[in-house]
mmCIF file of C-alpha atoms in Angstrom:
data_model
loop_
_atom_site.group_PDB
_atom_site.id
_atom_site.type_symbol
_atom_site.label_atom_id
_atom_site.label_comp_id
_atom_site.label_asym_id
_atom_site.label_seq_id
_atom_site.Cartn_x
_atom_site.Cartn_y
_atom_site.Cartn_z
ATOM 1 C CA MET A 1 -14.612 -30.589 51.964
ATOM 2 C CA ALA A 2 -11.991 -33.243 54.260
ATOM 3 C CA SER A 3 -9.819 -34.531 52.733
ATOM 4 C CA PRO A 4 -9.161 -38.005 51.800
ATOM 5 C CA ILE A 5 -6.722 -38.507 54.300
ATOM 6 C CA GLY A 6 -8.945 -37.282 57.027
ATOM 7 C CA GLN A 7 -11.852 -38.957 55.622
ATOM 8 C CA ASP A 8 -10.223 -42.317 56.112
ATOM 9 C CA VAL A 9 -9.590 -41.591 59.569
ATOM 10 C CA LEU A 10 -13.585 -40.553 60.642
ATOM 11 C CA ILE A 11 -14.609 -43.641 58.224
ATOM 12 C CA SER A 12 -11.553 -45.962 60.788
ATOM 13 C CA ASN A 13 -12.932 -44.011 63.421
ATOM 14 C CA VAL A 14 -16.905 -45.045 63.041
ATOM 15 C CA VAL A 15 -16.161 -48.335 61.706
ATOM 16 C CA MET A 16 -14.358 -49.150 65.217
ATOM 17 C CA ASP A 17 -17.266 -47.485 67.257
ATOM 18 C CA ILE A 18 -19.827 -49.791 65.348
ATOM 19 C CA SER A 19 -17.847 -52.945 65.904
ATOM 20 C CA LYS A 20 -18.130 -53.122 69.174
ATOM 21 C CA PHE A 21 -21.163 -53.739 69.294
ATOM 22 C CA LEU A 22 -21.167 -55.760 66.510
ATOM 23 C CA GLY A 23 -20.718 -60.205 67.288
ATOM 24 C CA VAL A 24 -18.462 -62.215 64.864
ATOM 25 C CA ALA A 25 -21.159 -63.256 62.248
ATOM 26 C CA SER A 26 -22.058 -59.079 61.366
ATOM 27 C CA THR A 27 -18.405 -58.646 61.032
ATOM 28 C CA VAL A 28 -18.057 -60.568 58.856
ATOM 29 C CA ARG A 29 -20.431 -59.700 56.820
ATOM 30 C CA LEU A 30 -19.900 -56.004 57.747
ATOM 31 C CA SER A 31 -16.251 -56.789 56.535
ATOM 32 C CA MET A 32 -17.118 -58.295 53.237
ATOM 33 C CA THR A 33 -19.403 -55.563 51.745
ATOM 34 C CA ASP A 34 -16.411 -52.985 50.925
ATOM 35 C CA ARG A 35 -12.699 -54.175 50.659
ATOM 36 C CA ALA A 36 -11.757 -50.824 53.365
ATOM 37 C CA LEU A 37 -13.639 -52.825 55.483
ATOM 38 C CA ARG A 38 -12.053 -55.461 55.110
ATOM 39 C CA GLY A 39 -8.834 -54.388 55.865
ATOM 40 C CA LEU A 40 -10.286 -52.340 58.952
ATOM 41 C CA LEU A 41 -12.341 -55.103 60.499
ATOM 42 C CA VAL A 42 -10.445 -57.919 59.274
ATOM 43 C CA HIS A 43 -7.311 -59.813 59.765
ATOM 44 C CA ASP A 44 -6.597 -62.808 57.167
ATOM 45 C CA PRO A 45 -4.095 -65.093 57.346
ATOM 46 C CA GLY A 46 -5.052 -67.185 55.285
ATOM 47 C CA GLY A 47 -6.895 -70.532 56.041
ATOM 48 C CA PRO A 48 -10.888 -71.298 55.488
ATOM 49 C CA HIS A 49 -11.621 -68.145 58.860
ATOM 50 C CA PRO A 50 -10.598 -64.347 59.094
ATOM 51 C CA GLN A 51 -9.646 -63.014 62.675
ATOM 52 C CA ILE A 52 -11.798 -60.485 63.497
ATOM 53 C CA LYS A 53 -10.126 -56.910 64.818
ATOM 54 C CA ALA A 54 -11.461 -55.362 67.448
ATOM 55 C CA ALA A 55 -10.181 -53.541 70.476
ATOM 56 C CA ALA A 56 -12.677 -53.010 72.740
ATOM 57 C CA PHE A 57 -14.253 -57.374 72.920
ATOM 58 C CA VAL A 58 -16.818 -58.745 75.755
ATOM 59 C CA LEU A 59 -17.307 -62.601 75.861
ATOM 60 C CA ALA A 60 -20.255 -62.872 77.649
ATOM 61 C CA GLU A 61 -23.513 -64.382 76.775
ATOM 62 C CA TYR A 62 -24.950 -67.164 74.215
ATOM 63 C CA ASP A 63 -26.552 -65.348 71.077
ATOM 64 C CA ASP A 64 -29.547 -66.748 70.737
ATOM 65 C CA ALA A 65 -29.489 -65.583 67.384
ATOM 66 C CA PRO A 66 -30.087 -68.215 64.494
ATOM 67 C CA ASN A 67 -26.619 -69.797 63.462
ATOM 68 C CA ALA A 68 -25.003 -67.936 66.238
ATOM 69 C CA PRO A 69 -21.877 -69.076 66.337
ATOM 70 C CA SER A 70 -20.616 -70.803 69.901
ATOM 71 C CA MET A 71 -18.443 -69.482 72.785
ATOM 72 C CA LEU A 72 -15.698 -72.309 71.402
ATOM 73 C CA ALA A 73 -16.110 -70.357 67.472
ATOM 74 C CA VAL A 74 -15.838 -67.203 68.818
ATOM 75 C CA LEU A 75 -12.059 -66.919 70.196
ATOM 76 C CA PRO A 76 -9.952 -68.802 67.985
ATOM 77 C CA ARG A 77 -11.364 -65.939 65.573
ATOM 78 C CA LEU A 78 -10.418 -63.274 67.134
ATOM 79 C CA HIS A 79 -7.370 -61.506 66.419
ATOM 80 C CA PHE A 80 -5.950 -60.958 70.176
ATOM 81 C CA PRO A 81 -3.343 -58.203 68.755
ATOM 82 C CA SER A 82 -5.970 -56.238 67.875
ATOM 83 C CA LEU A 83 -7.255 -55.944 71.779
ATOM 84 C CA ARG A 84 -7.082 -52.988 73.944
ATOM 85 C CA GLN A 85 -9.665 -53.838 76.051
ATOM 86 C CA PHE A 86 -10.649 -57.676 77.216
ATOM 87 C CA GLU A 87 -14.251 -59.008 79.138
ATOM 88 C CA VAL A 88 -14.252 -62.526 79.810
ATOM 89 C CA ARG A 89 -17.291 -64.283 81.662
ATOM 90 C CA PHE A 90 -17.894 -67.330 80.748
ATOM 91 C CA PRO A 91 -21.156 -67.951 80.377
ATOM 92 C CA PRO A 92 -23.972 -70.648 82.582
ATOM 93 C CA GLY A 93 -24.582 -73.625 81.291
ATOM 94 C CA ALA A 94 -21.748 -74.504 78.620
ATOM 95 C CA PRO A 95 -20.942 -77.633 78.791
ATOM 96 C CA LEU A 96 -17.159 -78.841 79.732
ATOM 97 C CA ALA A 97 -15.855 -80.157 76.620
ATOM 98 C CA GLU A 98 -16.655 -76.726 74.968
ATOM 99 C CA LEU A 99 -15.406 -74.810 77.876
ATOM 100 C CA LYS A 100 -12.407 -77.119 77.389
ATOM 101 C CA GLY A 101 -11.337 -75.561 73.248
ATOM 102 C CA ALA A 102 -12.286 -71.981 74.725
ATOM 103 C CA LEU A 103 -10.277 -71.550 77.199
ATOM 104 C CA SER A 104 -7.018 -72.991 74.690
ATOM 105 C CA SER A 105 -7.932 -70.708 72.678
ATOM 106 C CA LEU A 106 -8.018 -68.220 75.575
ATOM 107 C CA ALA A 107 -5.384 -69.009 76.621
ATOM 108 C CA ALA A 108 -3.288 -69.233 72.690
ATOM 109 C CA GLY A 109 -4.985 -65.953 72.223
ATOM 110 C CA LEU A 110 -3.585 -64.073 75.190
ATOM 111 C CA ARG A 111 -0.270 -64.813 74.584
ATOM 112 C CA ARG A 112 -0.177 -62.607 71.671
ATOM 113 C CA ALA A 113 -2.626 -60.053 73.076
ATOM 114 C CA THR A 114 0.249 -57.436 73.786
ATOM 115 C CA GLU A 115 -1.376 -54.232 73.097
ATOM 116 C CA LEU A 116 -4.344 -55.546 75.987
ATOM 117 C CA GLU A 117 -4.826 -52.590 78.761
ATOM 118 C CA GLU A 118 -7.839 -53.391 79.840
ATOM 119 C CA LEU A 119 -8.798 -57.230 81.141
ATOM 120 C CA PHE A 120 -11.737 -58.330 82.832
ATOM 121 C CA VAL A 121 -12.099 -62.210 83.547
ATOM 122 C CA ASP A 122 -14.982 -64.377 85.689
ATOM 123 C CA VAL A 123 -13.862 -67.824 86.302
ATOM 124 C CA LYS A 124 -17.287 -68.346 88.445
ATOM 125 C CA GLN A 125 -17.704 -70.984 85.651
ATOM 126 C CA LEU A 126 -14.800 -72.623 85.623
ATOM 127 C CA LEU A 127 -14.689 -73.386 89.003
ATOM 128 C CA THR A 128 -17.855 -75.916 88.926
ATOM 129 C CA PHE A 129 -15.406 -78.356 87.194
ATOM 130 C CA GLU A 130 -11.751 -77.814 89.085
ATOM 131 C CA LYS A 131 -13.014 -80.968 90.725
ATOM 132 C CA CYS A 132 -13.922 -82.998 88.386
ATOM 133 C CA ALA A 133 -11.794 -81.726 85.964
ATOM 134 C CA THR A 134 -8.432 -80.585 88.175
ATOM 135 C CA ALA A 135 -5.820 -81.718 85.769
ATOM 136 C CA PHE A 136 -7.162 -79.995 82.716
ATOM 137 C CA CYS A 137 -7.568 -76.705 84.889
ATOM 138 C CA GLN A 138 -4.640 -76.607 86.804
ATOM 139 C CA LEU A 139 -2.868 -77.107 82.978
ATOM 140 C CA PHE A 140 -5.294 -74.350 81.753
ATOM 141 C CA TYR A 141 -4.077 -72.050 85.388
ATOM 142 C CA ARG A 142 0.071 -72.522 84.085
ATOM 143 C CA VAL A 143 -0.806 -71.648 80.540
ATOM 144 C CA LEU A 144 -2.613 -68.741 81.162
ATOM 145 C CA ALA A 145 -0.255 -67.044 83.574
ATOM 146 C CA LYS A 146 2.425 -67.285 80.765
ATOM 147 C CA SER A 147 -0.251 -65.796 78.611
ATOM 148 C CA LEU A 148 -0.487 -63.195 80.899
ATOM 149 C CA ALA A 149 2.757 -62.068 81.645
ATOM 150 C CA ASN A 150 3.085 -61.223 77.647
ATOM 151 C CA CYS A 151 0.094 -58.333 78.239
ATOM 152 C CA THR A 152 3.338 -55.802 79.219
ATOM 153 C CA LYS A 153 0.945 -52.671 78.270
ATOM 154 C CA LEU A 154 -1.995 -53.672 80.788
ATOM 155 C CA ARG A 155 -3.148 -51.039 82.920
ATOM 156 C CA ARG A 156 -6.350 -52.414 84.384
ATOM 157 C CA LEU A 157 -6.592 -55.912 85.865
ATOM 158 C CA LYS A 158 -9.861 -57.110 87.304
ATOM 159 C CA ALA A 159 -10.249 -60.974 88.204
ATOM 160 C CA SER A 160 -13.570 -62.338 90.168
ATOM 161 C CA ASN A 161 -12.661 -66.046 91.252
ATOM 162 C CA HIS A 162 -16.466 -66.465 93.482
ATOM 163 C CA LEU A 163 -18.962 -68.912 92.925
ATOM 164 C CA LYS A 164 -21.309 -69.598 95.706
ATOM 165 C CA PRO A 165 -23.392 -72.749 94.421
ATOM 166 C CA ASN A 166 -25.996 -71.939 97.049
ATOM 167 C CA PRO A 167 -27.474 -68.269 97.995
ATOM 168 C CA ALA A 168 -28.509 -69.615 100.251
ATOM 169 C CA ARG A 169 -26.128 -70.604 102.851
ATOM 170 C CA ALA A 170 -22.790 -68.125 103.156
ATOM 171 C CA GLN A 171 -20.377 -70.731 101.403
ATOM 172 C CA SER A 172 -18.736 -69.622 98.599
ATOM 173 C CA PHE A 173 -15.087 -70.873 96.734
ATOM 174 C CA TYR A 174 -12.480 -69.925 94.623
ATOM 175 C CA SER A 175 -9.297 -71.331 92.857
ATOM 176 C CA THR A 176 -5.213 -71.085 94.555
ATOM 177 C CA ASP A 177 -4.770 -71.799 91.235
ATOM 178 C CA PHE A 178 -5.909 -68.375 89.431
ATOM 179 C CA LEU A 179 -4.916 -66.783 91.806
ATOM 180 C CA ARG A 180 -1.141 -68.133 91.287
ATOM 181 C CA ALA A 181 -1.697 -68.188 87.705
ATOM 182 C CA LEU A 182 -2.333 -63.406 87.980
ATOM 183 C CA VAL A 183 0.544 -63.209 89.693
ATOM 184 C CA PRO A 184 3.521 -62.977 87.061
ATOM 185 C CA ALA A 185 0.540 -61.230 85.223
ATOM 186 C CA ILE A 186 1.062 -58.494 88.146
ATOM 187 C CA GLU A 187 4.874 -58.931 88.368
ATOM 188 C CA ARG A 188 4.996 -58.102 84.777
ATOM 189 C CA GLY A 189 2.733 -54.736 85.222
ATOM 190 C CA GLU A 190 4.833 -53.644 87.705
ATOM 191 C CA ASN A 191 5.685 -50.236 86.546
ATOM 192 C CA THR A 192 2.391 -50.069 84.043
ATOM 193 C CA LEU A 193 -0.728 -52.122 86.129
ATOM 194 C CA GLU A 194 -2.603 -49.163 87.751
ATOM 195 C CA GLU A 195 -5.455 -50.844 88.838
ATOM 196 C CA VAL A 196 -6.092 -53.854 90.123
ATOM 197 C CA SER A 197 -9.819 -55.628 91.014
ATOM 198 C CA LEU A 198 -10.290 -58.676 92.727
ATOM 199 C CA VAL A 199 -13.794 -60.686 94.052
ATOM 200 C CA VAL A 200 -12.821 -63.796 95.890
ATOM 201 C CA GLY A 201 -14.548 -66.797 98.357
ATOM 202 C CA ASN A 202 -14.417 -67.876 101.313
ATOM 203 C CA CYS A 203 -12.701 -71.413 100.652
ATOM 204 C CA PRO A 204 -10.158 -72.470 98.199
ATOM 205 C CA VAL A 205 -12.699 -75.461 95.830
ATOM 206 C CA VAL A 206 -9.055 -77.744 96.060
ATOM 207 C CA VAL A 207 -6.498 -77.375 97.977
ATOM 208 C CA PRO A 208 -2.914 -77.623 96.604
ATOM 209 C CA ALA A 209 0.170 -79.431 98.081
ATOM 210 C CA ASP A 210 2.676 -76.967 98.011
ATOM 211 C CA ASP A 211 -0.402 -74.171 99.018
ATOM 212 C CA ALA A 212 -1.096 -74.598 102.901
ATOM 213 C CA ASN A 213 -0.036 -71.659 104.311
ATOM 214 C CA GLY A 214 -1.328 -69.162 101.737
ATOM 215 C CA ARG A 215 1.650 -68.331 99.928
ATOM 216 C CA ASP A 216 -0.104 -68.081 96.485
ATOM 217 C CA ALA A 217 -2.781 -65.513 98.386
ATOM 218 C CA ARG A 218 0.368 -63.493 99.862
ATOM 219 C CA ASP A 219 2.411 -63.122 96.770
ATOM 220 C CA LEU A 220 -1.075 -61.935 94.562
ATOM 221 C CA PHE A 221 -1.238 -59.566 97.741
ATOM 222 C CA GLY A 222 2.313 -58.373 97.631
ATOM 223 C CA ALA A 223 2.960 -58.437 93.954
ATOM 224 C CA ALA A 224 -0.057 -55.282 94.010
ATOM 225 C CA LEU A 225 0.910 -53.631 96.740
ATOM 226 C CA ARG A 226 5.367 -53.306 94.766
ATOM 227 C CA LEU A 227 2.973 -51.580 92.101
ATOM 228 C CA ARG A 228 4.456 -47.959 91.386
ATOM 229 C CA ARG A 229 1.566 -46.842 89.262
ATOM 230 C CA LEU A 230 -1.005 -48.045 91.295
ATOM 231 C CA ARG A 231 -4.639 -46.001 91.069
ATOM 232 C CA GLY A 232 -7.107 -48.131 92.574
ATOM 233 C CA PHE A 233 -6.917 -51.065 94.720
ATOM 234 C CA ASN A 234 -10.192 -53.358 95.559
ATOM 235 C CA LEU A 235 -10.190 -56.182 96.989
ATOM 236 C CA GLN A 236 -13.563 -58.442 98.191
ATOM 237 C CA LEU A 237 -13.573 -61.372 100.359
ATOM 238 C CA ASP A 238 -16.264 -63.031 101.326
ATOM 239 C CA LEU A 239 -15.259 -64.167 105.257
ATOM 240 C CA ALA A 240 -17.094 -66.835 106.674
ATOM 241 C CA SER A 241 -13.888 -69.017 107.581
ATOM 242 C CA GLY A 242 -11.471 -69.166 105.637
ATOM 243 C CA PRO A 243 -8.006 -66.605 105.583
ATOM 244 C CA LEU A 244 -8.027 -64.872 103.414
ATOM 245 C CA LEU A 245 -8.189 -61.118 105.448
ATOM 246 C CA LYS A 246 -5.461 -62.587 107.389
ATOM 247 C CA ASP A 247 -3.632 -63.340 103.990
ATOM 248 C CA PHE A 248 -3.787 -59.528 103.039
ATOM 249 C CA LEU A 249 -3.258 -58.000 106.544
ATOM 250 C CA GLU A 250 0.239 -60.181 106.911
ATOM 251 C CA ALA A 251 1.289 -59.039 103.025
ATOM 252 C CA CYS A 252 0.476 -55.528 104.858
ATOM 253 C CA ASP A 253 2.695 -55.615 107.142
ATOM 254 C CA GLU A 254 5.793 -57.018 105.413
ATOM 255 C CA HIS A 255 5.419 -54.866 103.104
ATOM 256 C CA HIS A 256 5.283 -52.267 105.879
ATOM 257 C CA ARG A 257 8.186 -53.833 107.361
ATOM 258 C CA LEU A 258 10.644 -53.653 104.382
ATOM 259 C CA SER A 259 9.713 -50.610 102.447
ATOM 260 C CA GLY A 260 7.378 -48.488 105.175
ATOM 261 C CA THR A 261 4.891 -47.216 102.791
ATOM 262 C CA LEU A 262 3.333 -47.791 99.192
ATOM 263 C CA PRO A 263 6.115 -47.061 96.109
ATOM 264 C CA SER A 264 2.860 -45.225 93.873
ATOM 265 C CA GLY A 265 2.829 -42.139 94.866
ATOM 266 C CA ASN A 266 -0.617 -42.431 92.154
ATOM 267 C CA LEU A 267 -3.101 -44.253 94.542
ATOM 268 C CA GLU A 268 -6.302 -42.905 94.478
ATOM 269 C CA ASN A 269 -8.871 -45.182 95.558
ATOM 270 C CA LEU A 270 -8.169 -47.641 97.765
ATOM 271 C CA SER A 271 -11.657 -50.894 98.686
ATOM 272 C CA LEU A 272 -11.342 -52.970 101.454
ATOM 273 C CA THR A 273 -14.627 -55.112 101.779
ATOM 274 C CA CYS A 274 -16.029 -58.073 103.425
ATOM 275 C CA VAL A 275 -18.603 -60.414 102.859
ATOM 276 C CA LEU A 276 -19.181 -61.391 106.867
ATOM 277 C CA TYR A 277 -21.846 -64.240 107.484
ATOM 278 C CA ARG A 278 -23.340 -64.319 111.123
ATOM 279 C CA VAL A 279 -23.045 -67.254 113.334
ATOM 280 C CA PRO A 280 -25.950 -68.553 114.769
ATOM 281 C CA ASP A 281 -25.768 -68.133 119.127
ATOM 282 C CA GLY A 282 -24.483 -71.035 120.310
ATOM 283 C CA VAL A 283 -22.099 -71.920 117.560
ATOM 284 C CA PRO A 284 -18.629 -71.276 117.500
ATOM 285 C CA ASN A 285 -17.264 -69.233 114.726
ATOM 286 C CA PRO A 286 -15.179 -70.105 112.094
ATOM 287 C CA LEU A 287 -13.357 -67.457 111.357
ATOM 288 C CA PRO A 288 -10.208 -67.360 112.540
ATOM 289 C CA SER A 289 -9.051 -64.026 114.049
ATOM 290 C CA PRO A 290 -7.680 -61.645 112.128
ATOM 291 C CA PRO A 291 -4.173 -58.964 112.679
ATOM 292 C CA SER A 292 -5.145 -55.663 112.747
ATOM 293 C CA LEU A 293 -5.725 -52.844 110.409
ATOM 294 C CA SER A 294 -2.796 -51.081 110.852
ATOM 295 C CA PRO A 295 -0.747 -51.822 108.819
ATOM 296 C CA LEU A 296 -2.600 -51.494 105.781
ATOM 297 C CA LEU A 297 -3.855 -47.930 107.118
ATOM 298 C CA PHE A 298 0.354 -46.911 107.743
ATOM 299 C CA LEU A 299 0.896 -47.828 104.418
ATOM 300 C CA LEU A 300 -1.651 -45.089 103.352
ATOM 301 C CA LYS A 301 -0.152 -42.675 105.611
ATOM 302 C CA ASP A 302 1.876 -40.673 103.002
ATOM 303 C CA SER A 303 -0.890 -41.654 99.943
ATOM 304 C CA SER A 304 -2.296 -36.991 100.110
ATOM 305 C CA GLY A 305 -3.551 -38.301 96.469
ATOM 306 C CA LEU A 306 -6.592 -40.627 98.257
ATOM 307 C CA ARG A 307 -9.843 -39.441 97.036
ATOM 308 C CA SER A 308 -11.477 -42.803 98.110
ATOM 309 C CA PHE A 309 -11.307 -45.137 101.092
ATOM 310 C CA VAL A 310 -13.278 -47.859 101.863
ATOM 311 C CA ALA A 311 -13.025 -50.153 104.703
ATOM 312 C CA ARG A 312 -15.969 -53.044 105.512
ATOM 313 C CA VAL A 313 -13.926 -55.567 108.107
ATOM 314 C CA PRO A 314 -14.505 -57.840 111.461
ATOM 315 C CA PRO A 315 -14.750 -56.091 114.547
ATOM 316 C CA ALA A 316 -11.180 -57.735 115.643
ATOM 317 C CA CYS A 317 -9.150 -55.296 113.197
ATOM 318 C CA TRP A 318 -10.325 -52.139 114.839
ATOM 319 C CA ASP A 319 -7.774 -52.184 117.777
ATOM 320 C CA SER A 320 -6.344 -49.563 119.540
ATOM 321 C CA ARG A 321 -3.673 -49.352 116.703
ATOM 322 C CA GLY A 322 -6.227 -49.652 113.949
ATOM 323 C CA ILE A 323 -7.471 -46.823 115.190
ATOM 324 C CA SER A 324 -4.253 -44.488 115.605
ATOM 325 C CA ALA A 325 -4.016 -45.678 112.256
ATOM 326 C CA LEU A 326 -6.770 -44.563 110.458
ATOM 327 C CA GLY A 327 -6.242 -41.012 112.343
ATOM 328 C CA CYS A 328 -3.181 -40.810 110.040
ATOM 329 C CA VAL A 329 -5.330 -42.179 106.774
ATOM 330 C CA LEU A 330 -7.983 -39.573 107.121
ATOM 331 C CA SER A 331 -6.192 -36.400 108.489
ATOM 332 C CA SER A 332 -3.346 -34.016 105.298
ATOM 333 C CA LYS A 333 -5.316 -35.709 102.627
ATOM 334 C CA PRO A 334 -6.936 -32.789 101.206
ATOM 335 C CA LYS A 335 -8.598 -34.560 97.837
ATOM 336 C CA LEU A 336 -10.658 -37.168 99.918
ATOM 337 C CA ARG A 337 -14.161 -36.808 99.625
ATOM 338 C CA ARG A 338 -15.544 -40.391 99.889
ATOM 339 C CA LEU A 339 -15.162 -41.787 102.848
ATOM 340 C CA PHE A 340 -17.104 -45.693 103.729
ATOM 341 C CA LEU A 341 -16.366 -46.956 106.990
ATOM 342 C CA ASP A 342 -18.208 -50.050 108.639
ATOM 343 C CA PHE A 343 -16.856 -50.811 112.105
ATOM 344 C CA HIS A 344 -19.304 -54.413 112.164
ATOM 345 C CA GLY A 345 -19.474 -54.003 115.977
ATOM 346 C CA TYR A 346 -16.237 -52.596 117.649
ATOM 347 C CA GLU A 347 -17.573 -50.949 120.134
ATOM 348 C CA CYS A 348 -15.325 -46.732 121.206
ATOM 349 C CA ARG A 349 -14.847 -46.950 124.742
ATOM 350 C CA THR A 350 -12.218 -44.136 124.280
ATOM 351 C CA GLY A 351 -13.695 -42.122 122.060
ATOM 352 C CA LYS A 352 -10.476 -41.858 119.791
ATOM 353 C CA THR A 353 -13.016 -43.318 116.829
ATOM 354 C CA LEU A 354 -15.134 -40.998 117.028
ATOM 355 C CA LYS A 355 -12.847 -37.601 116.942
ATOM 356 C CA CYS A 356 -11.163 -39.449 114.314
ATOM 357 C CA VAL A 357 -14.181 -39.033 112.526
ATOM 358 C CA LEU A 358 -15.803 -35.873 113.521
ATOM 359 C CA ASP A 359 -12.407 -34.133 112.740
ATOM 360 C CA TYR A 360 -12.549 -35.761 109.281
ATOM 361 C CA VAL A 361 -16.295 -34.301 109.214
ATOM 362 C CA ARG A 362 -15.539 -30.640 110.711
ATOM 363 C CA GLU A 363 -12.539 -30.371 107.127
ATOM 364 C CA ARG A 364 -15.519 -31.164 104.902
ATOM 365 C CA LYS A 365 -18.499 -29.854 106.044
ATOM 366 C CA ALA A 366 -18.268 -27.384 103.033
ATOM 367 C CA CYS A 367 -17.401 -29.644 100.278
ATOM 368 C CA HIS A 368 -20.144 -30.381 98.136
ATOM 369 C CA ASP A 369 -18.732 -33.536 96.752
ATOM 370 C CA ASN A 370 -18.841 -34.717 100.027
ATOM 371 C CA LEU A 371 -19.831 -38.683 100.737
ATOM 372 C CA VAL A 372 -19.134 -39.767 103.979
ATOM 373 C CA GLN A 373 -21.101 -43.280 105.226
ATOM 374 C CA ILE A 374 -20.463 -44.771 108.818
ATOM 375 C CA SER A 375 -22.083 -47.570 109.679
ATOM 376 C CA GLY A 376 -21.768 -50.223 112.703
ATOM 377 C CA LEU A 377 -19.761 -48.283 115.755
ATOM 378 C CA ILE A 378 -21.078 -49.166 119.191
ATOM 379 C CA CYS A 379 -20.348 -45.862 121.512
ATOM 380 C CA ASP A 380 -21.290 -48.100 124.913
ATOM 381 C CA ASP A 381 -21.854 -44.504 127.018
ATOM 382 C CA ASP A 382 -25.312 -43.386 126.501
ATOM 383 C CA GLY A 383 -23.750 -40.419 124.645
ATOM 384 C CA GLY A 384 -21.380 -39.153 127.191
ATOM 385 C CA PHE A 385 -19.068 -38.516 124.607
ATOM 386 C CA ASP A 386 -18.553 -34.620 123.202
ATOM 387 C CA GLU A 387 -17.354 -36.013 119.781
ATOM 388 C CA GLU A 388 -20.583 -38.179 119.462
ATOM 389 C CA LYS A 389 -23.185 -35.213 120.720
ATOM 390 C CA GLU A 390 -21.331 -32.757 117.959
ATOM 391 C CA LEU A 391 -22.142 -35.339 115.482
ATOM 392 C CA ASP A 392 -25.222 -35.820 115.655
ATOM 393 C CA GLN A 393 -26.078 -31.677 115.461
ATOM 394 C CA TYR A 394 -25.070 -32.227 111.759
ATOM 395 C CA TYR A 395 -27.665 -32.542 109.702
ATOM 396 C CA CYS A 396 -27.781 -32.547 105.145
ATOM 397 C CA ARG A 397 -28.851 -29.938 103.167
ATOM 398 C CA GLU A 398 -31.651 -31.235 102.653
ATOM 399 C CA GLY A 399 -32.668 -31.219 106.065
ATOM 400 C CA LYS A 400 -32.419 -35.012 106.952
ATOM 401 C CA LYS A 401 -30.171 -35.949 109.831
ATOM 402 C CA CYS A 402 -27.449 -37.204 109.396
ATOM 403 C CA ARG A 403 -27.059 -40.004 112.346
ATOM 404 C CA THR A 404 -28.594 -42.135 113.279
ATOM 405 C CA GLU A 405 -28.791 -45.522 115.978
ATOM 406 C CA LYS A 406 -29.281 -48.673 114.940
ATOM 407 C CA SER A 407 -29.062 -51.840 117.149
ATOM 408 C CA ASP A 408 -25.389 -52.592 115.645
ATOM 409 C CA GLY A 409 -24.460 -49.105 116.280
ATOM 410 C CA LEU A 410 -24.061 -45.740 115.083
ATOM 411 C CA THR A 411 -24.498 -44.640 111.599
ATOM 412 C CA PHE A 412 -23.375 -41.058 109.793
ATOM 413 C CA LYS A 413 -24.589 -41.204 106.670
ATOM 414 C CA ALA A 414 -23.652 -37.660 104.727
ATOM 415 C CA ARG A 415 -23.589 -36.484 101.131
ATOM 416 C CA GLY A 416 -22.952 -33.320 99.930
ATOM 417 C CA CYS A 417 -22.336 -30.076 102.520
ATOM 418 C CA LEU A 418 -23.038 -29.699 105.819
ATOM 419 C CA ILE A 419 -25.592 -27.736 108.135
ATOM 420 C CA ARG A 420 -24.772 -28.176 112.379
ATOM 421 C CA TRP A 421 -27.709 -27.180 113.875
#
């Protein structure tokens, strides 16, 4: 028979696991069934409403159950000092008045979330109000920045700063004030943050007068590159006319010039994905010409623990320096097993790009956990490169040919061990 102390630990662990799947009202009712459970689930500072203890909490949608608490009622009743994982997706259709109350509670609560380790925030719903309630949104973001700086144990930060009002159109939006609000948390987490993931739209909803040159975005990207324990960095950008890719690569270039490499020796995953929108024939492309991808690639030269690398960028990023730097990234990376490269129509005139890809494939053709996807690489020599001919000889274990030719260029897909015929 287990000791009383062992039983208490078992009950505590089971109850906390169950509480992750309960709503606020259900948690309160459960806590009322037993005094010990109440101590585990509820923090009662006095007053009409006790606060709910939760190690993990997801605020995503309205609860359709009868008499279910609204979002405004949920946030003030969370015991933020208990949180380890917190996910906030403001539900669509929330009235502005209710959203204001929820945001005020959120900003105040996060100031006390000193044990928080993982945070995901999606501000899509807030972006719909940023033009009509600019002053309130700016105030919220300023308070949020101060609150996030108190989350000194944060290890994972994920943020979606993306609104696409019309799925049929290319245009999407983001908030520069939200980008600015994230900077203190990333700077404060220089020695704790391990993963940063950002999804950002194409155009700012409101352009602050003091951010005409995109300084906020470069500050954010620069702070992420300086993280000393960084294990994963994921950046997804919509590109129709916005300069955010340019801002990111300029931040990489500045960091490369000052430091030469990333301070984190733990980097395992890096993903840069650009969602490109095609421009109709005869219409000028509004997208600023992006700089070379080479500063980012040179930063990864010494990241020997890299396991996954994804780069989906415009063809202009793949200049001669970028291709030379790509060779540095793909070599001396014994743990690298997941490689996704989309060249988006880059023309391989010298065969150097094909050589980089082929050298990588040769080294890993016997690896069972291999995952490679190369696309959009145009070879204009009618198959004359020896590297292209060799790539054409590789098959997956199930007998499917790895290389195919599509209208937008060469595609090479491989999973697991490869056979060369």
